[in-house]
Amino acid sequence: MEDELYLENIDEFVTDQNRIVTYKWLSYTLGVHVNQAKQMLYDYVERKRKENSGAQLHVTYLVAGNLIQNGHTCHKVAVVREDKLEAIKSKLTTVTSIHVYSIQKALLKDSGPLYNTDYDIIKTNLHNCSKFSAIRCADAVPRTPAEVAQARTLARAASQTLSDTSTVSTPPLNGHGPTAAKQSSQPPKGIMGMFAAKAASKAQDTNKEPKAKEAPSVSAASSKPSAKANIMNNFFGKAAMSKLKVNSVPEQPKEEKEAVKTSVPATEPESSPNTMVEKPGRKTEPAKIQQKDKKSKMKRMDKSDNEEEREPENQKKKRKRIKQLESDSSDEEGVPASPTLQEEKAPSPPPLVPALKAELEPASAEASTGGKKRKRKRVLKSKMFVDEEEGCMVTEKVYESESCTDSEDDFAKTKPPAAPKQPALPVKKEPKEERKNQKKGAATASRANKQVSIMGFFQKK
Amino acid sequence: MQARAPTVTMATAPPRPPRLPWRRAALTPLPPRGYATSAPRVRAIPCQGLTGGAVWGFQMPGSKLRSIFGGFRCQGVIWRRVQVPGNLRGAFGPAAMFSEVTPPPGHTLLGPPSAEPPTFARAGSNFADRSQPFRLGERSFGRQYAHLYATRLLCMRPRLEQQARLRWGDGVLLRKLCQLQAGERCCVVGTLFKAMRLQPSILQEINEEHNLVPQPPLAKYVDPSDELVLEDELQRIKLTGSIEASRLVTGAVLAVYGHEQEDGKFLVEEHCFAHLPPQLPWQGPSADRFVLLASGLGLGSGSGESLLGTQLLVDAVTGQLGAEGQQSCAALISRVLLAGNLLSQSTQSRDSLHKAKYLTKKTQAASVEAVKMLDEILLQLCSSVPVDVMPGEFDPTNYTLPQQPLHRCMLPLSSVYPTLQLVTNPYQADVDGVRFLGTSGQNISDIFKYSSMDDYLEILEWTLLAGHISPTAPDTLGCYPFYNSDPFILTDCPHVYFCGNAPRFQSKLLTGEDGQRVLLVAVPAFSATQTACLVNLRDLSCQPISFSVFGAEDDSDMEVGQ
């Protein structure tokens, strides 16, 4: 009958599978209350021993009770083997609980296997580890990701006010502190929105807790755009996303990337363009690091980016900025339909530069020496370029591409329109980006990693 | 499952069995013909009473009855309605100890499964975090520590002067050092400085002239030649007389009564400390509420012996372990406080500093794995009880006191629960109206090193009397250079004052001069002693709870919880 089913289960676990069946393991496996599991184990032991006195079953018990020690009463909880049970019971003044802890076939030398059994089963049930426990706590409800994000913003605001009014009244010597805090608080919605979206998707991955009904729907709804947003973030970093978002507003989405971009605005509904631009200012560096890690993907995305941004030139300007900084120099973008547009887009795949500054600095150097570069197409030039930029490393590819292009005049034209469109960026970045524009414009025309040199050679003729 | 008559109440209970002589019968299970018996019957369960005699308990059968009585929520419910041998009735009076609350209510877990095991609700608690003084926002280390000492003296001077007047009369002369006149008996308030020969000094270590080998770390740095110097805002003076240099430590603010001698030293006749500050009014709970204090979990140590003990602790608190009586009492634990050293010292390996890069390139810090383990343990705890986690000496947070809370990014699984509170190292909170104040033990162990006091509880009491949590703080214990305040000064007397990572469990109820009642608890390191503390908030009593498992070597003697 159904009631006896558990006996067969335990029998199977202990005898056939040769497991160590602890009460907790049984409780999770059969989905019963822990006390029931303890009773089931005891029942099984009794019956088995009655049926077959030679049954090879070793049982460990849990004994808890009081003990007078050093003048005070100590509460003692012990896991003991069956043969020590009576000894322990006699030592304790009062026995408050006895129950079966585990059943196994083999005699246990020490308690390590008991711990391992419980550890494994808990690991697989981390999200509902108190489900079969005898105590329920009303407060222990996991927060939804939205609440988590709220709590974080509150904590951040609280810590700021706290730091202002704390006894540590002297302002920190590293001026970083308050300004960073303020900046971070300013676009909390923007950043936090992204974080929240990311946290939502990540929380789902890492936390095995069963989400509340709202949470899955919310997270499912946001997970797709946020997943895409995450991919995009990984490719371009938050700076890129912000810029993409700004750019995507007037654009008509053509590809799924743009769909992703629109989803990014969804996740960052309230970020102001200024803050978004500011953020790229600050986030380009980490973004670039990310970009280096995902060069190939960035190339693909750059392709699509380029294609999207062919028509509207305004967005292209901003796009360029992003692409210069983030995408790799890729020659796979295809033959540009309009050379000017392509040239503008060419800058977007950033050169394969290991250092962040290197990306900017070569660009700046290139921009500064843009005029000269156009005329000179020697590799030697690039080496000089490196020295100017204080040891930043630039790949051959970059230089080759630069030297190959003849159309850098176009970038001179695009520079001025690009400049006013990047007002909020730090000045340092703007010239660099423009230079990158030029560089990339030059690069696009001859964008094949190794073939660039060859084509450049021919073109320069 | 057969249906039972739902109207089994006390009034219609079947007649109780006659009073049998007290004998200890074996706990036998019900007949194995299914656990739903046809007729309700009372089973007499013998159990040992507190005084060692046998007490009869009576099991009222059927889950329905339990539901009528609302489950085993309160220890008194079933028992008071059950006839108990008269002369032991007093034994079930107001329960102070956790163990006294857990007489087995009859239903045994050594039997076939019953229908509906009860579930207990965790006792709620009012909680207010009072550790804002210990939370640092933006930190600047560009200051000297002189400000901290100056503000300490400034804040504690009024209290000391008041104590001086209490002790030595209202007319006692309170002088500053610059106003001293030879031979005049007066009282001076100042900060102590102990000049110790053995105190490790970085200047001596790097002094090439002397070619000194760096001093190996000692257990105690006291030496008979230590001298005491009293400093106030402007001057300092050596102290002699009836003041014991070995017991005192640098940084304590005290008032000395005596006179200046001709040789320029101050002859001390008496001295006094700030003593206990006034205590907050008592707003503790009227029912039993427990707070579990544990420290020194020591995860990541590589040795698996304490892991099962830790698991047992977690299971006991979350209500999985034990019989129903024990689980119902575990439900009264309204809070768990982990006082530091969650990670073991062995996770602090500095391989990356000493070993070659190519050996350590791919290795992960030991603390990474340990923190993952900690996260899982905290997840189990947080899903059942509010937990406060204080960092300790070996935990991944800053070194100087006050240690800031562990960052929640390290605990992704458990920080989703609002029941997890990551708090600072000196920690202060109001739990159910009871003021808790305590540290993870660095302050006490530092005083242990630099004074002759050996007992952690004694040192704990001394810091309370000295009115300062860690007087050695900037001198030998890392401390943040505070500017305008010293948050370690005790302004309110707490109700429970604890320190973590003590070598063994100790507790004492201290009574102050103004009627303050403070429970001093030295929480032992769990990794070494497998012992935690349960504090009953109702009457400020404390009981250790220890866990033991069988090991390979143990045959004859069980380890009986240190």
PDB file of C-alpha atoms in Angstrom, chain A residues 303-392:
ATOM      1  CA  LYS A 303      29.244  45.035 -39.862  1.00  0.00           C
ATOM      2  CA  SER A 304      25.658  45.268 -38.943  1.00  0.00           C
ATOM      3  CA  ASP A 305      26.263  48.550 -37.311  1.00  0.00           C
ATOM      4  CA  ASN A 306      27.770  49.886 -40.412  1.00  0.00           C
ATOM      5  CA  GLU A 307      24.969  48.687 -42.525  1.00  0.00           C
ATOM      6  CA  GLU A 308      22.422  50.224 -40.319  1.00  0.00           C
ATOM      7  CA  GLU A 309      24.028  53.517 -40.155  1.00  0.00           C
ATOM      8  CA  ARG A 310      24.574  54.012 -43.752  1.00  0.00           C
ATOM      9  CA  GLU A 311      21.726  56.357 -44.363  1.00  0.00           C
ATOM     10  CA  PRO A 312      21.429  58.792 -41.537  1.00  0.00           C
ATOM     11  CA  GLU A 313      24.602  60.585 -41.285  1.00  0.00           C
ATOM     12  CA  ASN A 314      23.920  62.195 -37.999  1.00  0.00           C
ATOM     13  CA  GLN A 315      23.672  58.951 -36.254  1.00  0.00           C
ATOM     14  CA  LYS A 316      26.652  57.796 -38.125  1.00  0.00           C
ATOM     15  CA  LYS A 317      28.638  60.438 -36.476  1.00  0.00           C
ATOM     16  CA  LYS A 318      27.714  59.130 -33.108  1.00  0.00           C
ATOM     17  CA  ARG A 319      27.993  55.632 -34.319  1.00  0.00           C
ATOM     18  CA  LYS A 320      31.426  56.304 -35.459  1.00  0.00           C
ATOM     19  CA  ARG A 321      32.323  57.280 -32.038  1.00  0.00           C
ATOM     20  CA  ILE A 322      31.098  54.069 -30.684  1.00  0.00           C
ATOM     21  CA  LYS A 323      32.552  51.958 -33.322  1.00  0.00           C
ATOM     22  CA  GLN A 324      35.894  53.596 -33.189  1.00  0.00           C
ATOM     23  CA  LEU A 325      36.119  52.871 -29.592  1.00  0.00           C
ATOM     24  CA  GLU A 326      34.715  49.464 -29.526  1.00  0.00           C
ATOM     25  CA  SER A 327      34.673  47.530 -32.680  1.00  0.00           C
ATOM     26  CA  ASP A 328      37.730  45.981 -34.019  1.00  0.00           C
ATOM     27  CA  SER A 329      39.235  46.833 -37.223  1.00  0.00           C
ATOM     28  CA  SER A 330      37.611  44.389 -39.459  1.00  0.00           C
ATOM     29  CA  ASP A 331      37.906  44.209 -43.137  1.00  0.00           C
ATOM     30  CA  GLU A 332      34.954  41.975 -43.520  1.00  0.00           C
ATOM     31  CA  GLU A 333      32.475  44.720 -43.596  1.00  0.00           C
ATOM     32  CA  GLY A 334      32.127  44.451 -47.255  1.00  0.00           C
ATOM     33  CA  VAL A 335      32.653  46.860 -50.001  1.00  0.00           C
ATOM     34  CA  PRO A 336      30.998  50.067 -49.042  1.00  0.00           C
ATOM     35  CA  ALA A 337      28.307  51.234 -51.293  1.00  0.00           C
ATOM     36  CA  SER A 338      29.130  54.817 -50.799  1.00  0.00           C
ATOM     37  CA  PRO A 339      32.729  55.413 -50.124  1.00  0.00           C
ATOM     38  CA  THR A 340      32.065  58.379 -47.929  1.00  0.00           C
ATOM     39  CA  LEU A 341      29.677  56.539 -45.755  1.00  0.00           C
ATOM     40  CA  GLN A 342      31.952  53.610 -45.587  1.00  0.00           C
ATOM     41  CA  GLU A 343      34.769  55.775 -44.709  1.00  0.00           C
ATOM     42  CA  GLU A 344      32.801  57.196 -41.928  1.00  0.00           C
ATOM     43  CA  LYS A 345      31.945  53.783 -40.754  1.00  0.00           C
ATOM     44  CA  ALA A 346      35.386  52.487 -41.224  1.00  0.00           C
ATOM     45  CA  PRO A 347      36.626  54.281 -38.209  1.00  0.00           C
ATOM     46  CA  SER A 348      34.114  52.494 -36.146  1.00  0.00           C
ATOM     47  CA  PRO A 349      35.834  49.162 -35.918  1.00  0.00           C
ATOM     48  CA  PRO A 350      38.512  50.081 -33.552  1.00  0.00           C
ATOM     49  CA  PRO A 351      42.012  49.068 -34.197  1.00  0.00           C
ATOM     50  CA  LEU A 352      43.196  46.016 -32.435  1.00  0.00           C
ATOM     51  CA  VAL A 353      44.825  47.829 -29.629  1.00  0.00           C
ATOM     52  CA  PRO A 354      45.522  46.149 -26.357  1.00  0.00           C
ATOM     53  CA  ALA A 355      45.570  49.215 -24.223  1.00  0.00           C
ATOM     54  CA  LEU A 356      42.631  51.482 -23.933  1.00  0.00           C
ATOM     55  CA  LYS A 357      44.664  54.558 -24.193  1.00  0.00           C
ATOM     56  CA  ALA A 358      46.403  53.004 -27.037  1.00  0.00           C
ATOM     57  CA  GLU A 359      43.160  53.011 -28.911  1.00  0.00           C
ATOM     58  CA  LEU A 360      42.599  56.590 -28.240  1.00  0.00           C
ATOM     59  CA  GLU A 361      46.085  57.715 -28.520  1.00  0.00           C
ATOM     60  CA  PRO A 362      46.901  56.154 -31.837  1.00  0.00           C
ATOM     61  CA  ALA A 363      43.686  57.621 -33.047  1.00  0.00           C
ATOM     62  CA  SER A 364      44.641  60.988 -31.788  1.00  0.00           C
ATOM     63  CA  ALA A 365      48.062  60.699 -33.158  1.00  0.00           C
ATOM     64  CA  GLU A 366      46.639  59.550 -36.397  1.00  0.00           C
ATOM     65  CA  ALA A 367      44.302  62.417 -36.448  1.00  0.00           C
ATOM     66  CA  SER A 368      46.984  64.866 -35.682  1.00  0.00           C
ATOM     67  CA  THR A 369      49.211  63.434 -38.304  1.00  0.00           C
ATOM     68  CA  GLY A 370      46.325  62.645 -40.525  1.00  0.00           C
ATOM     69  CA  GLY A 371      47.353  65.028 -43.090  1.00  0.00           C
ATOM     70  CA  LYS A 372      50.800  63.668 -43.186  1.00  0.00           C
ATOM     71  CA  LYS A 373      49.595  60.121 -43.197  1.00  0.00           C
ATOM     72  CA  ARG A 374      47.590  60.616 -46.226  1.00  0.00           C
ATOM     73  CA  LYS A 375      50.575  61.466 -48.152  1.00  0.00           C
ATOM     74  CA  ARG A 376      52.961  59.051 -46.660  1.00  0.00           C
ATOM     75  CA  LYS A 377      52.165  55.424 -46.785  1.00  0.00           C
ATOM     76  CA  ARG A 378      55.156  53.981 -45.192  1.00  0.00           C
ATOM     77  CA  VAL A 379      55.096  51.488 -42.362  1.00  0.00           C
ATOM     78  CA  LEU A 380      57.878  53.396 -40.799  1.00  0.00           C
ATOM     79  CA  LYS A 381      55.462  56.115 -40.140  1.00  0.00           C
ATOM     80  CA  SER A 382      53.573  53.948 -37.896  1.00  0.00           C
ATOM     81  CA  LYS A 383      56.551  53.242 -35.774  1.00  0.00           C
ATOM     82  CA  MET A 384      57.095  56.859 -35.272  1.00  0.00           C
ATOM     83  CA  PHE A 385      53.528  57.085 -34.365  1.00  0.00           C
ATOM     84  CA  VAL A 386      54.011  54.647 -31.663  1.00  0.00           C
ATOM     85  CA  ASP A 387      56.791  56.600 -30.116  1.00  0.00           C
ATOM     86  CA  GLU A 388      54.776  59.711 -30.024  1.00  0.00           C
ATOM     87  CA  GLU A 389      52.049  58.052 -28.223  1.00  0.00           C
ATOM     88  CA  GLU A 390      54.308  57.058 -25.423  1.00  0.00           C
ATOM     89  CA  GLY A 391      54.654  53.437 -25.994  1.00  0.00           C
ATOM     90  CA  CYS A 392      51.183  52.455 -26.742  1.00  0.00           C
TER      91      CYS A 392
END
